[in-house]
mmCIF file of C-alpha atoms in Angstrom:
data_model
loop_
_atom_site.group_PDB
_atom_site.id
_atom_site.type_symbol
_atom_site.label_atom_id
_atom_site.label_comp_id
_atom_site.label_asym_id
_atom_site.label_seq_id
_atom_site.Cartn_x
_atom_site.Cartn_y
_atom_site.Cartn_z
ATOM 1 C CA MET A 1 -5.340 7.537 -23.218
ATOM 2 C CA HIS A 2 -9.028 7.932 -22.142
ATOM 3 C CA GLN A 3 -8.884 11.122 -20.247
ATOM 4 C CA ASN A 4 -11.681 13.728 -20.137
ATOM 5 C CA THR A 5 -11.286 16.839 -23.024
ATOM 6 C CA ASP A 6 -13.710 18.562 -22.034
ATOM 7 C CA LYS A 7 -13.780 20.774 -18.383
ATOM 8 C CA ALA A 8 -13.112 17.782 -16.011
ATOM 9 C CA PRO A 9 -15.893 17.149 -12.465
ATOM 10 C CA SER A 10 -15.103 18.379 -9.570
ATOM 11 C CA LEU A 11 -12.811 15.843 -8.053
ATOM 12 C CA PHE A 12 -15.580 14.715 -5.075
ATOM 13 C CA GLY A 13 -18.608 14.572 -8.049
ATOM 14 C CA ASN A 14 -16.292 11.878 -9.610
ATOM 15 C CA ARG A 15 -18.770 9.132 -9.635
ATOM 16 C CA PHE A 16 -15.599 7.097 -10.647
ATOM 17 C CA LEU A 17 -13.152 8.242 -7.150
ATOM 18 C CA GLN A 18 -17.001 8.134 -5.006
ATOM 19 C CA THR A 19 -17.454 4.686 -4.985
ATOM 20 C CA VAL A 20 -13.734 3.970 -4.956
ATOM 21 C CA LEU A 21 -13.556 5.755 -1.786
ATOM 22 C CA LEU A 22 -16.346 3.961 -0.168
ATOM 23 C CA SER A 23 -15.428 0.751 -1.313
ATOM 24 C CA ASN A 24 -11.533 1.568 0.324
ATOM 25 C CA VAL A 25 -13.325 2.438 3.902
ATOM 26 C CA LEU A 26 -15.200 -0.853 3.684
ATOM 27 C CA LEU A 27 -12.257 -2.667 3.102
ATOM 28 C CA GLN A 28 -10.307 -0.995 5.657
ATOM 29 C CA ILE A 29 -12.368 -2.175 7.798
ATOM 30 C CA GLY A 30 -12.331 -5.664 6.748
ATOM 31 C CA ILE A 31 -7.998 -5.222 7.005
ATOM 32 C CA TRP A 32 -7.840 -4.123 10.393
ATOM 33 C CA VAL A 33 -10.417 -6.612 11.909
ATOM 34 C CA ARG A 34 -8.902 -9.332 10.206
ATOM 35 C CA ASN A 35 -5.478 -7.561 10.999
ATOM 36 C CA PHE A 36 -5.850 -7.384 14.716
ATOM 37 C CA SER A 37 -8.694 -10.009 15.374
ATOM 38 C CA ILE A 38 -6.382 -12.038 14.530
ATOM 39 C CA LEU A 39 -3.275 -10.838 16.024
ATOM 40 C CA LEU A 40 -4.516 -11.309 19.661
ATOM 41 C CA TYR A 41 -6.507 -14.415 18.647
ATOM 42 C CA ILE A 42 -3.053 -16.185 17.753
ATOM 43 C CA ALA A 43 -1.682 -14.876 20.921
ATOM 44 C CA ASP A 44 -3.445 -15.544 23.350
ATOM 45 C CA LYS A 45 -4.029 -19.316 21.231
ATOM 46 C CA THR A 46 0.309 -19.932 21.097
ATOM 47 C CA ASN A 47 0.298 -17.994 24.770
ATOM 48 C CA ASN A 48 2.743 -14.861 22.488
ATOM 49 C CA ASN A 49 4.547 -17.552 20.758
ATOM 50 C CA PRO A 50 6.867 -15.713 18.529
ATOM 51 C CA TYR A 51 7.076 -17.452 15.513
ATOM 52 C CA ALA A 52 3.565 -18.579 15.515
ATOM 53 C CA ILE A 53 3.327 -14.640 15.626
ATOM 54 C CA SER A 54 5.584 -14.324 12.694
ATOM 55 C CA LEU A 55 3.556 -16.475 10.676
ATOM 56 C CA ILE A 56 0.971 -13.692 10.568
ATOM 57 C CA SER A 57 3.080 -11.468 8.876
ATOM 58 C CA VAL A 58 4.515 -14.183 6.571
ATOM 59 C CA ALA A 59 0.803 -14.985 5.621
ATOM 60 C CA GLU A 60 0.477 -11.261 4.848
ATOM 61 C CA PHE A 61 3.515 -10.287 2.941
ATOM 62 C CA ALA A 62 4.494 -13.671 1.065
ATOM 63 C CA PRO A 63 1.609 -13.388 -1.449
ATOM 64 C CA ILE A 64 3.101 -9.672 -3.103
ATOM 65 C CA PHE A 65 6.280 -11.327 -4.250
ATOM 66 C CA VAL A 66 5.088 -13.969 -5.371
ATOM 67 C CA PHE A 67 1.463 -12.722 -6.742
ATOM 68 C CA SER A 68 2.480 -8.586 -7.132
ATOM 69 C CA PHE A 69 4.094 -9.578 -10.920
ATOM 70 C CA ILE A 70 1.231 -12.086 -12.146
ATOM 71 C CA GLY A 71 -1.391 -9.974 -10.769
ATOM 72 C CA GLY A 72 -0.179 -6.979 -12.294
ATOM 73 C CA THR A 73 0.645 -8.647 -15.678
ATOM 74 C CA PHE A 74 -3.464 -10.299 -15.527
ATOM 75 C CA ALA A 75 -5.021 -6.868 -14.536
ATOM 76 C CA ASP A 76 -3.547 -5.355 -17.358
ATOM 77 C CA ARG A 77 -5.404 -8.336 -19.381
ATOM 78 C CA TRP A 78 -8.678 -8.997 -17.300
ATOM 79 C CA ARG A 79 -11.438 -5.792 -17.514
ATOM 80 C CA PRO A 80 -10.510 -3.712 -14.309
ATOM 81 C CA LYS A 81 -14.287 -3.734 -13.015
ATOM 82 C CA ARG A 82 -15.026 -6.897 -13.179
ATOM 83 C CA THR A 83 -11.732 -8.302 -11.419
ATOM 84 C CA MET A 84 -11.717 -6.052 -8.717
ATOM 85 C CA ILE A 85 -16.051 -7.261 -7.649
ATOM 86 C CA TRP A 86 -14.647 -10.864 -8.487
ATOM 87 C CA CYS A 87 -11.691 -10.751 -6.132
ATOM 88 C CA ASP A 88 -13.853 -9.132 -2.635
ATOM 89 C CA LEU A 89 -16.452 -12.006 -4.238
ATOM 90 C CA LEU A 90 -13.597 -13.849 -3.508
ATOM 91 C CA SER A 91 -12.535 -12.563 -0.477
ATOM 92 C CA ALA A 92 -15.624 -12.839 1.010
ATOM 93 C CA VAL A 93 -16.742 -16.317 -0.098
ATOM 94 C CA SER A 94 -12.583 -16.966 1.471
ATOM 95 C CA VAL A 95 -13.574 -15.408 4.578
ATOM 96 C CA PHE A 96 -16.787 -17.662 5.352
ATOM 97 C CA VAL A 97 -14.957 -20.740 4.145
ATOM 98 C CA VAL A 98 -12.795 -20.363 7.157
ATOM 99 C CA LEU A 99 -15.469 -19.624 9.509
ATOM 100 C CA LEU A 100 -16.887 -22.632 8.929
ATOM 101 C CA MET A 101 -13.408 -24.225 8.987
ATOM 102 C CA ILE A 102 -13.048 -22.462 12.606
ATOM 103 C CA GLN A 103 -16.791 -24.179 13.828
ATOM 104 C CA PHE A 104 -15.573 -27.359 13.768
ATOM 105 C CA GLY A 105 -11.681 -27.162 14.656
ATOM 106 C CA SER A 106 -9.461 -26.125 13.053
ATOM 107 C CA TRP A 107 -8.316 -22.755 14.333
ATOM 108 C CA GLN A 108 -5.272 -22.313 12.241
ATOM 109 C CA SER A 109 -6.935 -21.981 9.239
ATOM 110 C CA VAL A 110 -7.054 -17.846 10.364
ATOM 111 C CA PHE A 111 -3.751 -17.541 8.891
ATOM 112 C CA LEU A 112 -5.520 -18.399 5.525
ATOM 113 C CA VAL A 113 -7.707 -15.919 5.545
ATOM 114 C CA THR A 114 -4.666 -13.418 5.396
ATOM 115 C CA PHE A 115 -3.189 -15.433 2.765
ATOM 116 C CA ILE A 116 -6.131 -15.445 0.227
ATOM 117 C CA SER A 117 -7.010 -11.827 0.631
ATOM 118 C CA ALA A 118 -3.516 -10.775 0.397
ATOM 119 C CA ILE A 119 -3.533 -13.393 -2.823
ATOM 120 C CA LEU A 120 -7.027 -11.320 -3.971
ATOM 121 C CA SER A 121 -5.275 -7.766 -3.609
ATOM 122 C CA GLN A 122 -2.557 -8.637 -6.109
ATOM 123 C CA PHE A 123 -5.175 -8.603 -8.730
ATOM 124 C CA SER A 124 -7.524 -5.998 -7.150
ATOM 125 C CA GLN A 125 -4.871 -3.170 -6.317
ATOM 126 C CA PRO A 126 -3.538 -2.836 -10.025
ATOM 127 C CA SER A 127 -6.964 -2.864 -11.336
ATOM 128 C CA SER A 128 -7.758 -0.154 -9.343
ATOM 129 C CA MET A 129 -4.740 2.054 -10.597
ATOM 130 C CA ARG A 130 -5.673 1.371 -14.170
ATOM 131 C CA LEU A 131 -9.798 2.755 -13.664
ATOM 132 C CA PHE A 132 -7.698 5.323 -11.499
ATOM 133 C CA LYS A 133 -5.593 6.130 -15.279
ATOM 134 C CA GLN A 134 -8.961 6.166 -16.631
ATOM 135 C CA HIS A 135 -11.427 8.128 -15.312
ATOM 136 C CA VAL A 136 -9.535 10.826 -13.032
ATOM 137 C CA ALA A 137 -8.191 13.508 -15.143
ATOM 138 C CA GLU A 138 -4.612 14.042 -15.140
ATOM 139 C CA GLU A 139 -4.457 17.463 -12.912
ATOM 140 C CA GLN A 140 -6.260 15.622 -10.365
ATOM 141 C CA LEU A 141 -4.389 12.486 -10.216
ATOM 142 C CA GLN A 142 -2.012 14.123 -7.403
ATOM 143 C CA GLN A 143 -5.412 15.253 -5.516
ATOM 144 C CA GLY A 144 -7.111 11.984 -5.777
ATOM 145 C CA MET A 145 -3.547 10.257 -4.002
ATOM 146 C CA ALA A 146 -4.166 12.284 -1.474
ATOM 147 C CA LEU A 147 -7.456 12.042 -1.025
ATOM 148 C CA PHE A 148 -6.702 8.078 -0.490
ATOM 149 C CA GLN A 149 -3.205 8.564 2.008
ATOM 150 C CA SER A 150 -6.076 10.968 4.186
ATOM 151 C CA LEU A 151 -8.584 7.522 4.850
ATOM 152 C CA MET A 152 -5.625 5.562 5.497
ATOM 153 C CA ALA A 153 -4.175 7.557 7.396
ATOM 154 C CA ILE A 154 -7.727 8.203 9.579
ATOM 155 C CA PHE A 155 -7.768 4.324 9.591
ATOM 156 C CA MET A 156 -4.118 3.962 11.484
ATOM 157 C CA VAL A 157 -5.598 5.997 13.837
ATOM 158 C CA LEU A 158 -9.408 4.362 13.990
ATOM 159 C CA GLY A 159 -8.492 0.469 12.608
ATOM 160 C CA PRO A 160 -6.318 -0.786 15.358
ATOM 161 C CA MET A 161 -9.078 0.728 18.273
ATOM 162 C CA LEU A 162 -11.967 -0.832 16.008
ATOM 163 C CA GLY A 163 -10.164 -4.237 15.618
ATOM 164 C CA THR A 164 -9.244 -4.850 19.081
ATOM 165 C CA PHE A 165 -13.009 -4.020 20.083
ATOM 166 C CA THR A 166 -14.175 -5.945 17.675
ATOM 167 C CA TYR A 167 -11.973 -9.103 19.327
ATOM 168 C CA SER A 168 -12.276 -8.164 23.053
ATOM 169 C CA THR A 169 -16.190 -7.545 22.833
ATOM 170 C CA PHE A 170 -17.570 -9.903 20.138
ATOM 171 C CA GLY A 171 -14.865 -12.656 20.206
ATOM 172 C CA LEU A 172 -12.936 -14.457 16.418
ATOM 173 C CA LYS A 173 -15.725 -15.693 14.930
ATOM 174 C CA THR A 174 -17.657 -12.273 14.877
ATOM 175 C CA SER A 175 -14.935 -10.506 14.053
ATOM 176 C CA ILE A 176 -14.291 -12.982 10.805
ATOM 177 C CA ALA A 177 -18.172 -12.052 9.936
ATOM 178 C CA VAL A 178 -17.547 -8.501 10.339
ATOM 179 C CA MET A 179 -14.532 -9.618 7.819
ATOM 180 C CA GLY A 180 -16.879 -11.403 5.665
ATOM 181 C CA VAL A 181 -19.630 -8.732 5.190
ATOM 182 C CA ALA A 182 -17.379 -5.663 4.473
ATOM 183 C CA PHE A 183 -15.847 -7.438 1.535
ATOM 184 C CA LEU A 184 -19.346 -8.733 0.188
ATOM 185 C CA LEU A 185 -20.445 -5.165 0.504
ATOM 186 C CA SER A 186 -17.293 -3.200 -1.257
ATOM 187 C CA ALA A 187 -18.286 -5.966 -3.780
ATOM 188 C CA LEU A 188 -21.594 -4.634 -4.376
ATOM 189 C CA ILE A 189 -20.312 -0.949 -4.117
ATOM 190 C CA LEU A 190 -18.325 -1.613 -7.095
ATOM 191 C CA VAL A 191 -21.017 -2.063 -9.190
ATOM 192 C CA ARG A 192 -21.747 1.398 -9.388
ATOM 193 C CA LEU A 193 -18.446 1.618 -11.389
ATOM 194 C CA PRO A 194 -18.363 2.299 -14.863
ATOM 195 C CA LYS A 195 -18.708 -0.177 -17.101
ATOM 196 C CA ASP A 196 -15.090 -1.190 -18.086
ATOM 197 C CA LYS A 197 -14.600 0.244 -21.711
ATOM 198 C CA GLU A 198 -14.233 -2.334 -24.585
ATOM 199 C CA GLU A 199 -9.563 -2.409 -25.525
ATOM 200 C CA GLN A 200 -8.471 -3.573 -28.357
ATOM 201 C CA ARG A 201 -6.008 -5.534 -28.078
ATOM 202 C CA PRO A 202 -3.652 -7.561 -31.273
ATOM 203 C CA GLU A 203 -4.540 -10.519 -31.861
ATOM 204 C CA VAL A 204 -0.824 -11.365 -31.788
ATOM 205 C CA MET A 205 -0.936 -10.568 -27.808
ATOM 206 C CA LYS A 206 -3.398 -12.669 -26.426
ATOM 207 C CA GLY A 207 -2.620 -15.582 -24.616
ATOM 208 C CA GLN A 208 1.389 -14.805 -24.379
ATOM 209 C CA PHE A 209 1.568 -13.944 -21.128
ATOM 210 C CA ARG A 210 5.457 -14.435 -20.804
ATOM 211 C CA LYS A 211 5.973 -11.699 -23.359
ATOM 212 C CA GLU A 212 3.463 -9.171 -21.504
ATOM 213 C CA PHE A 213 4.749 -10.589 -18.198
ATOM 214 C CA ASN A 214 8.659 -9.189 -19.211
ATOM 215 C CA GLU A 215 7.183 -6.209 -21.452
ATOM 216 C CA GLY A 216 6.680 -4.882 -17.477
ATOM 217 C CA PHE A 217 9.996 -4.914 -16.496
ATOM 218 C CA ARG A 218 11.479 -4.370 -19.997
ATOM 219 C CA TYR A 219 9.012 -0.220 -20.141
ATOM 220 C CA VAL A 220 10.261 -0.136 -16.026
ATOM 221 C CA TRP A 221 13.632 -0.644 -17.006
ATOM 222 C CA GLN A 222 13.997 1.709 -20.595
ATOM 223 C CA SER A 223 12.177 4.654 -18.363
ATOM 224 C CA PRO A 224 14.400 6.376 -16.179
ATOM 225 C CA VAL A 225 11.861 8.341 -14.068
ATOM 226 C CA LEU A 226 10.402 4.883 -13.796
ATOM 227 C CA ARG A 227 13.499 3.304 -12.901
ATOM 228 C CA THR A 228 14.926 5.745 -10.842
ATOM 229 C CA LEU A 229 11.782 4.994 -8.607
ATOM 230 C CA GLY A 230 12.840 1.504 -8.419
ATOM 231 C CA ALA A 231 15.996 2.564 -7.054
ATOM 232 C CA VAL A 232 14.192 4.935 -4.633
ATOM 233 C CA PHE A 233 11.777 2.013 -3.399
ATOM 234 C CA ILE A 234 14.194 -0.616 -1.951
ATOM 235 C CA LEU A 235 16.175 2.596 -0.134
ATOM 236 C CA ALA A 236 12.876 4.068 1.678
ATOM 237 C CA GLY A 237 11.673 0.234 2.221
ATOM 238 C CA LEU A 238 15.070 -1.006 3.639
ATOM 239 C CA ALA A 239 14.823 2.319 5.411
ATOM 240 C CA VAL A 240 11.128 2.036 6.827
ATOM 241 C CA GLY A 241 11.372 -1.957 7.925
ATOM 242 C CA ILE A 242 14.482 -1.413 10.444
ATOM 243 C CA ALA A 243 12.416 2.192 11.493
ATOM 244 C CA GLN A 244 8.945 -0.265 12.396
ATOM 245 C CA ALA A 245 10.790 -3.168 13.874
ATOM 246 C CA LEU A 246 12.622 -1.693 16.059
ATOM 247 C CA GLY A 247 10.168 0.782 17.060
ATOM 248 C CA LEU A 248 9.084 -1.148 20.456
ATOM 249 C CA PHE A 249 13.018 -0.499 21.562
ATOM 250 C CA ILE A 250 12.543 2.912 21.239
ATOM 251 C CA VAL A 251 10.175 3.335 23.396
ATOM 252 C CA THR A 252 11.155 0.478 26.502
ATOM 253 C CA GLU A 253 15.251 1.838 26.097
ATOM 254 C CA ARG A 254 15.384 4.893 24.604
ATOM 255 C CA LEU A 255 12.380 6.764 25.550
ATOM 256 C CA GLY A 256 11.729 4.258 29.176
ATOM 257 C CA GLN A 257 7.774 3.837 28.630
ATOM 258 C CA PRO A 258 6.266 0.431 28.942
ATOM 259 C CA LYS A 259 6.126 -1.036 25.341
ATOM 260 C CA GLU A 260 1.596 -0.301 25.902
ATOM 261 C CA PHE A 261 2.789 3.033 24.702
ATOM 262 C CA LEU A 262 3.757 2.303 21.579
ATOM 263 C CA GLN A 263 0.320 2.970 20.494
ATOM 264 C CA TYR A 264 0.060 6.096 21.444
ATOM 265 C CA ILE A 265 3.167 6.917 18.629
ATOM 266 C CA LEU A 266 1.654 5.349 16.759
ATOM 267 C CA MET A 267 -2.075 7.213 17.153
ATOM 268 C CA VAL A 268 0.043 10.441 16.888
ATOM 269 C CA ASN A 269 1.582 9.375 13.594
ATOM 270 C CA GLY A 270 -1.755 8.696 12.388
ATOM 271 C CA ALA A 271 -2.785 11.244 13.090
ATOM 272 C CA ALA A 272 -0.160 14.013 11.961
ATOM 273 C CA MET A 273 -1.347 11.878 8.321
ATOM 274 C CA LEU A 274 -4.590 12.277 8.435
ATOM 275 C CA ILE A 275 -3.396 16.103 7.914
ATOM 276 C CA GLY A 276 -0.714 15.994 5.883
ATOM 277 C CA GLY A 277 -2.406 14.271 2.824
ATOM 278 C CA GLY A 278 -5.204 17.241 3.680
ATOM 279 C CA ILE A 279 -2.695 20.116 2.906
ATOM 280 C CA VAL A 280 -0.782 17.634 0.342
ATOM 281 C CA ALA A 281 -4.620 17.656 -1.940
ATOM 282 C CA VAL A 282 -5.378 21.286 -1.228
ATOM 283 C CA PHE A 283 -1.680 22.469 -2.954
ATOM 284 C CA ALA A 284 -1.195 18.720 -4.751
ATOM 285 C CA LYS A 285 -1.496 20.501 -8.011
ATOM 286 C CA LYS A 286 0.528 23.192 -7.759
ATOM 287 C CA VAL A 287 3.782 20.723 -6.535
ATOM 288 C CA ALA A 288 5.702 17.969 -8.682
ATOM 289 C CA PRO A 289 5.536 14.163 -7.422
ATOM 290 C CA GLN A 290 9.190 13.829 -7.574
ATOM 291 C CA LEU A 291 9.669 17.317 -4.842
ATOM 292 C CA LEU A 292 6.802 15.714 -3.325
ATOM 293 C CA LEU A 293 8.902 12.983 -2.574
ATOM 294 C CA ALA A 294 12.261 13.919 -2.814
ATOM 295 C CA VAL A 295 10.958 16.498 0.541
ATOM 296 C CA GLY A 296 9.231 13.541 2.152
ATOM 297 C CA MET A 297 12.425 11.240 2.258
ATOM 298 C CA LEU A 298 15.360 14.316 3.221
ATOM 299 C CA VAL A 299 12.480 15.021 6.421
ATOM 300 C CA GLY A 300 11.848 11.897 6.612
ATOM 301 C CA ALA A 301 15.903 10.546 7.313
ATOM 302 C CA ILE A 302 15.956 13.889 9.569
ATOM 303 C CA CYS A 303 13.274 12.276 11.882
ATOM 304 C CA THR A 304 14.331 9.250 11.647
ATOM 305 C CA VAL A 305 17.995 10.404 13.236
ATOM 306 C CA ILE A 306 16.443 12.525 15.406
ATOM 307 C CA VAL A 307 14.229 9.331 16.686
ATOM 308 C CA GLY A 308 17.142 7.487 17.195
ATOM 309 C CA TYR A 309 19.043 9.861 19.273
ATOM 310 C CA SER A 310 16.055 10.956 21.340
ATOM 311 C CA THR A 311 15.639 10.185 25.601
ATOM 312 C CA SER A 312 12.536 12.792 25.637
ATOM 313 C CA VAL A 313 9.399 12.092 25.398
ATOM 314 C CA PRO A 314 7.804 15.041 24.165
ATOM 315 C CA LEU A 315 10.106 15.220 21.487
ATOM 316 C CA THR A 316 10.128 11.648 20.371
ATOM 317 C CA LEU A 317 6.571 12.664 20.165
ATOM 318 C CA ILE A 318 6.922 15.755 17.681
ATOM 319 C CA VAL A 319 9.296 14.245 15.939
ATOM 320 C CA GLN A 320 6.632 11.502 14.908
ATOM 321 C CA PHE A 321 4.442 14.146 14.428
ATOM 322 C CA VAL A 322 6.032 16.108 11.656
ATOM 323 C CA ASN A 323 7.402 12.114 10.223
ATOM 324 C CA GLY A 324 3.633 11.920 10.205
ATOM 325 C CA LEU A 325 3.066 15.203 7.997
ATOM 326 C CA VAL A 326 5.210 14.851 5.478
ATOM 327 C CA PHE A 327 4.724 11.076 5.461
ATOM 328 C CA PRO A 328 1.575 11.736 2.397
ATOM 329 C CA CYS A 329 3.908 13.387 0.008
ATOM 330 C CA ILE A 330 6.241 10.245 -0.190
ATOM 331 C CA HIS A 331 2.937 7.873 -0.988
ATOM 332 C CA ILE A 332 1.222 10.642 -2.599
ATOM 333 C CA GLY A 333 4.759 11.808 -4.999
ATOM 334 C CA ILE A 334 5.186 7.691 -5.860
ATOM 335 C CA SER A 335 1.541 6.500 -6.804
ATOM 336 C CA THR A 336 1.853 10.092 -9.070
ATOM 337 C CA MET A 337 4.612 9.198 -10.784
ATOM 338 C CA ILE A 338 3.527 6.079 -11.785
ATOM 339 C CA LEU A 339 -0.011 6.766 -12.739
ATOM 340 C CA LYS A 340 1.834 10.147 -14.926
ATOM 341 C CA TRP A 341 4.788 7.689 -16.442
ATOM 342 C CA SER A 342 2.477 4.174 -17.353
ATOM 343 C CA HIS A 343 0.457 3.829 -20.475
ATOM 344 C CA GLN A 344 -2.605 2.881 -19.243
ATOM 345 C CA SER A 345 -2.493 0.056 -21.092
ATOM 346 C CA ILE A 346 0.453 -1.300 -18.800
ATOM 347 C CA VAL A 347 0.031 0.918 -15.745
ATOM 348 C CA GLY A 348 -0.775 -2.719 -13.474
ATOM 349 C CA ARG A 349 2.776 -3.396 -14.515
ATOM 350 C CA VAL A 350 4.505 -1.381 -13.259
ATOM 351 C CA ASN A 351 2.995 -1.313 -10.644
ATOM 352 C CA GLY A 352 3.250 -5.400 -10.201
ATOM 353 C CA VAL A 353 7.484 -4.548 -10.700
ATOM 354 C CA LEU A 354 7.707 -1.508 -8.245
ATOM 355 C CA SER A 355 5.487 -2.578 -5.421
ATOM 356 C CA PRO A 356 7.501 -5.657 -4.288
ATOM 357 C CA MET A 357 10.627 -3.462 -4.674
ATOM 358 C CA PHE A 358 9.537 -2.266 -1.198
ATOM 359 C CA ILE A 359 7.677 -4.564 0.554
ATOM 360 C CA GLY A 360 10.389 -7.188 0.174
ATOM 361 C CA THR A 361 13.619 -4.813 0.789
ATOM 362 C CA MET A 362 11.086 -3.424 4.089
ATOM 363 C CA VAL A 363 10.881 -7.357 5.072
ATOM 364 C CA ILE A 364 14.143 -7.821 4.563
ATOM 365 C CA SER A 365 15.709 -5.354 7.152
ATOM 366 C CA MET A 366 12.846 -5.852 8.942
ATOM 367 C CA SER A 367 14.151 -9.649 8.772
ATOM 368 C CA PHE A 368 17.094 -8.298 10.057
ATOM 369 C CA ALA A 369 16.884 -5.743 12.290
ATOM 370 C CA GLY A 370 17.033 -8.425 15.661
ATOM 371 C CA THR A 371 21.086 -9.126 14.328
ATOM 372 C CA LEU A 372 21.438 -5.672 14.176
ATOM 373 C CA LYS A 373 19.687 -4.759 17.572
ATOM 374 C CA ASP A 374 22.946 -7.086 19.035
ATOM 375 C CA ALA A 375 24.885 -5.934 17.119
ATOM 376 C CA TYR A 376 25.109 -1.987 17.073
ATOM 377 C CA PRO A 377 23.467 0.472 19.264
ATOM 378 C CA LEU A 378 20.016 2.008 18.095
ATOM 379 C CA VAL A 379 21.388 5.440 17.786
ATOM 380 C CA THR A 380 23.470 4.036 14.450
ATOM 381 C CA ILE A 381 20.964 1.710 13.797
ATOM 382 C CA TYR A 382 18.150 4.104 12.697
ATOM 383 C CA THR A 383 20.785 6.974 12.130
ATOM 384 C CA GLY A 384 21.981 4.565 9.014
ATOM 385 C CA ALA A 385 18.444 4.188 8.069
ATOM 386 C CA GLY A 386 18.231 7.618 7.733
ATOM 387 C CA ILE A 387 21.720 7.847 5.509
ATOM 388 C CA LEU A 388 18.862 5.476 3.779
ATOM 389 C CA PHE A 389 16.286 8.020 3.419
ATOM 390 C CA ILE A 390 18.735 11.089 2.039
ATOM 391 C CA LEU A 391 20.503 8.459 -0.555
ATOM 392 C CA GLY A 392 16.963 7.351 -1.908
ATOM 393 C CA ALA A 393 16.123 11.730 -1.801
ATOM 394 C CA PHE A 394 19.732 12.261 -3.459
ATOM 395 C CA VAL A 395 19.061 9.784 -5.698
ATOM 396 C CA MET A 396 16.070 11.511 -7.699
ATOM 397 C CA ILE A 397 18.297 14.835 -8.600
ATOM 398 C CA PRO A 398 18.591 13.822 -11.915
ATOM 399 C CA ILE A 399 14.870 13.141 -13.249
ATOM 400 C CA MET A 400 14.123 16.267 -10.747
ATOM 401 C CA ARG A 401 12.619 18.174 -13.901
ATOM 402 C CA GLN A 402 11.528 15.472 -16.069
ATOM 403 C CA LYS A 403 8.311 15.815 -17.286
ATOM 404 C CA GLU A 404 5.286 13.798 -17.718
ATOM 405 C CA PRO A 405 5.546 12.018 -21.153
ATOM 406 C CA ASP A 406 2.691 12.305 -23.471
ATOM 407 C CA MET A 407 0.378 8.836 -23.344
ATOM 408 C CA SER A 408 -1.842 9.258 -26.158
ATOM 409 C CA GLU A 409 0.506 6.793 -28.543
ATOM 410 C CA GLY A 410 1.156 3.371 -27.622
ATOM 411 C CA THR A 411 2.975 2.425 -24.522
ATOM 412 C CA SER A 412 5.826 4.816 -25.998
ATOM 413 C CA GLN A 413 8.089 6.399 -23.374
ATOM 414 C CA SER A 414 9.096 9.884 -23.539
#
């Protein structure tokens, strides 16, 4: 692994991190404008047809199932900087093509914007993880992940307002143009990334996509830590999917508030995530990622159960704030563990194997949430989601004291 052997530069002085953070700001602007402008446009166009609205989520999440494994494998074969730039450029091109199609009357093509962007992200995101592994010192990985978590939290607060304002003020076509420009600018910013390092690939491995594809699954299965992380992903995905899908009913049934009140809960949660990300960034070096993840899961369990029981608006808001405060522990813990327990040459495939476990189970539980709501009271459902979080924390007990392996040679596991 190519890590700095001399004294590592400060985190904010790292050119790679500066570039990727700025690129992510532009991508987040494009993504949030995309999500809300398309959602509001489809709702207006179809008179709130639930089937049409649900297709937006299908367009966003379906590519993750299909392309995450493939994207992770190709990300390990291709040059990561070039891959990221091309993905952003192709996203921008697809946006402007869709804009032309809408101009000629094909409004249904808006689904393509989300679908194509989601596919390309499955190639770009693992490439970013590879570069993170190359260009950020080992002792700064967790702090770097905390910065990314803070950025996401900022846009969880500002994103919905930005997307709604852009669509309401300027309409769909301008909103789509904003997306395209954001993706294009991101590609230009990524040109600043350090040049891709030439890596010697064994001749026998060239062209053997299936072998490399299977190697990602084998690598995860042979690592006790990564295998355990997969189980945590599944349990957390099931719990998060249920809680997200039924959040509106917590607002209307348990709190007796209008559905619009949900935005305030999301804003409180996002603001807390921002603060939590900053706190974790300060203490990240001193805390093992396993402990971060376990604490996040346990506190998430308690908060989920209380939200299910609460009929008090102030109590629910306080609990949502606490939940948002510790959520970065889950995200940062998971990301850091993937980076520390995966060799640079295979980190894309490891990410491609593990990520769909969370997204897949989340979407499955979201699809069953309505049926559960018909059969059981919210208190019971949210208690069940809390138990899933607790199980996820308990699953981690055997790996709590594991030390990260030496990645200086090959792709061997410890």
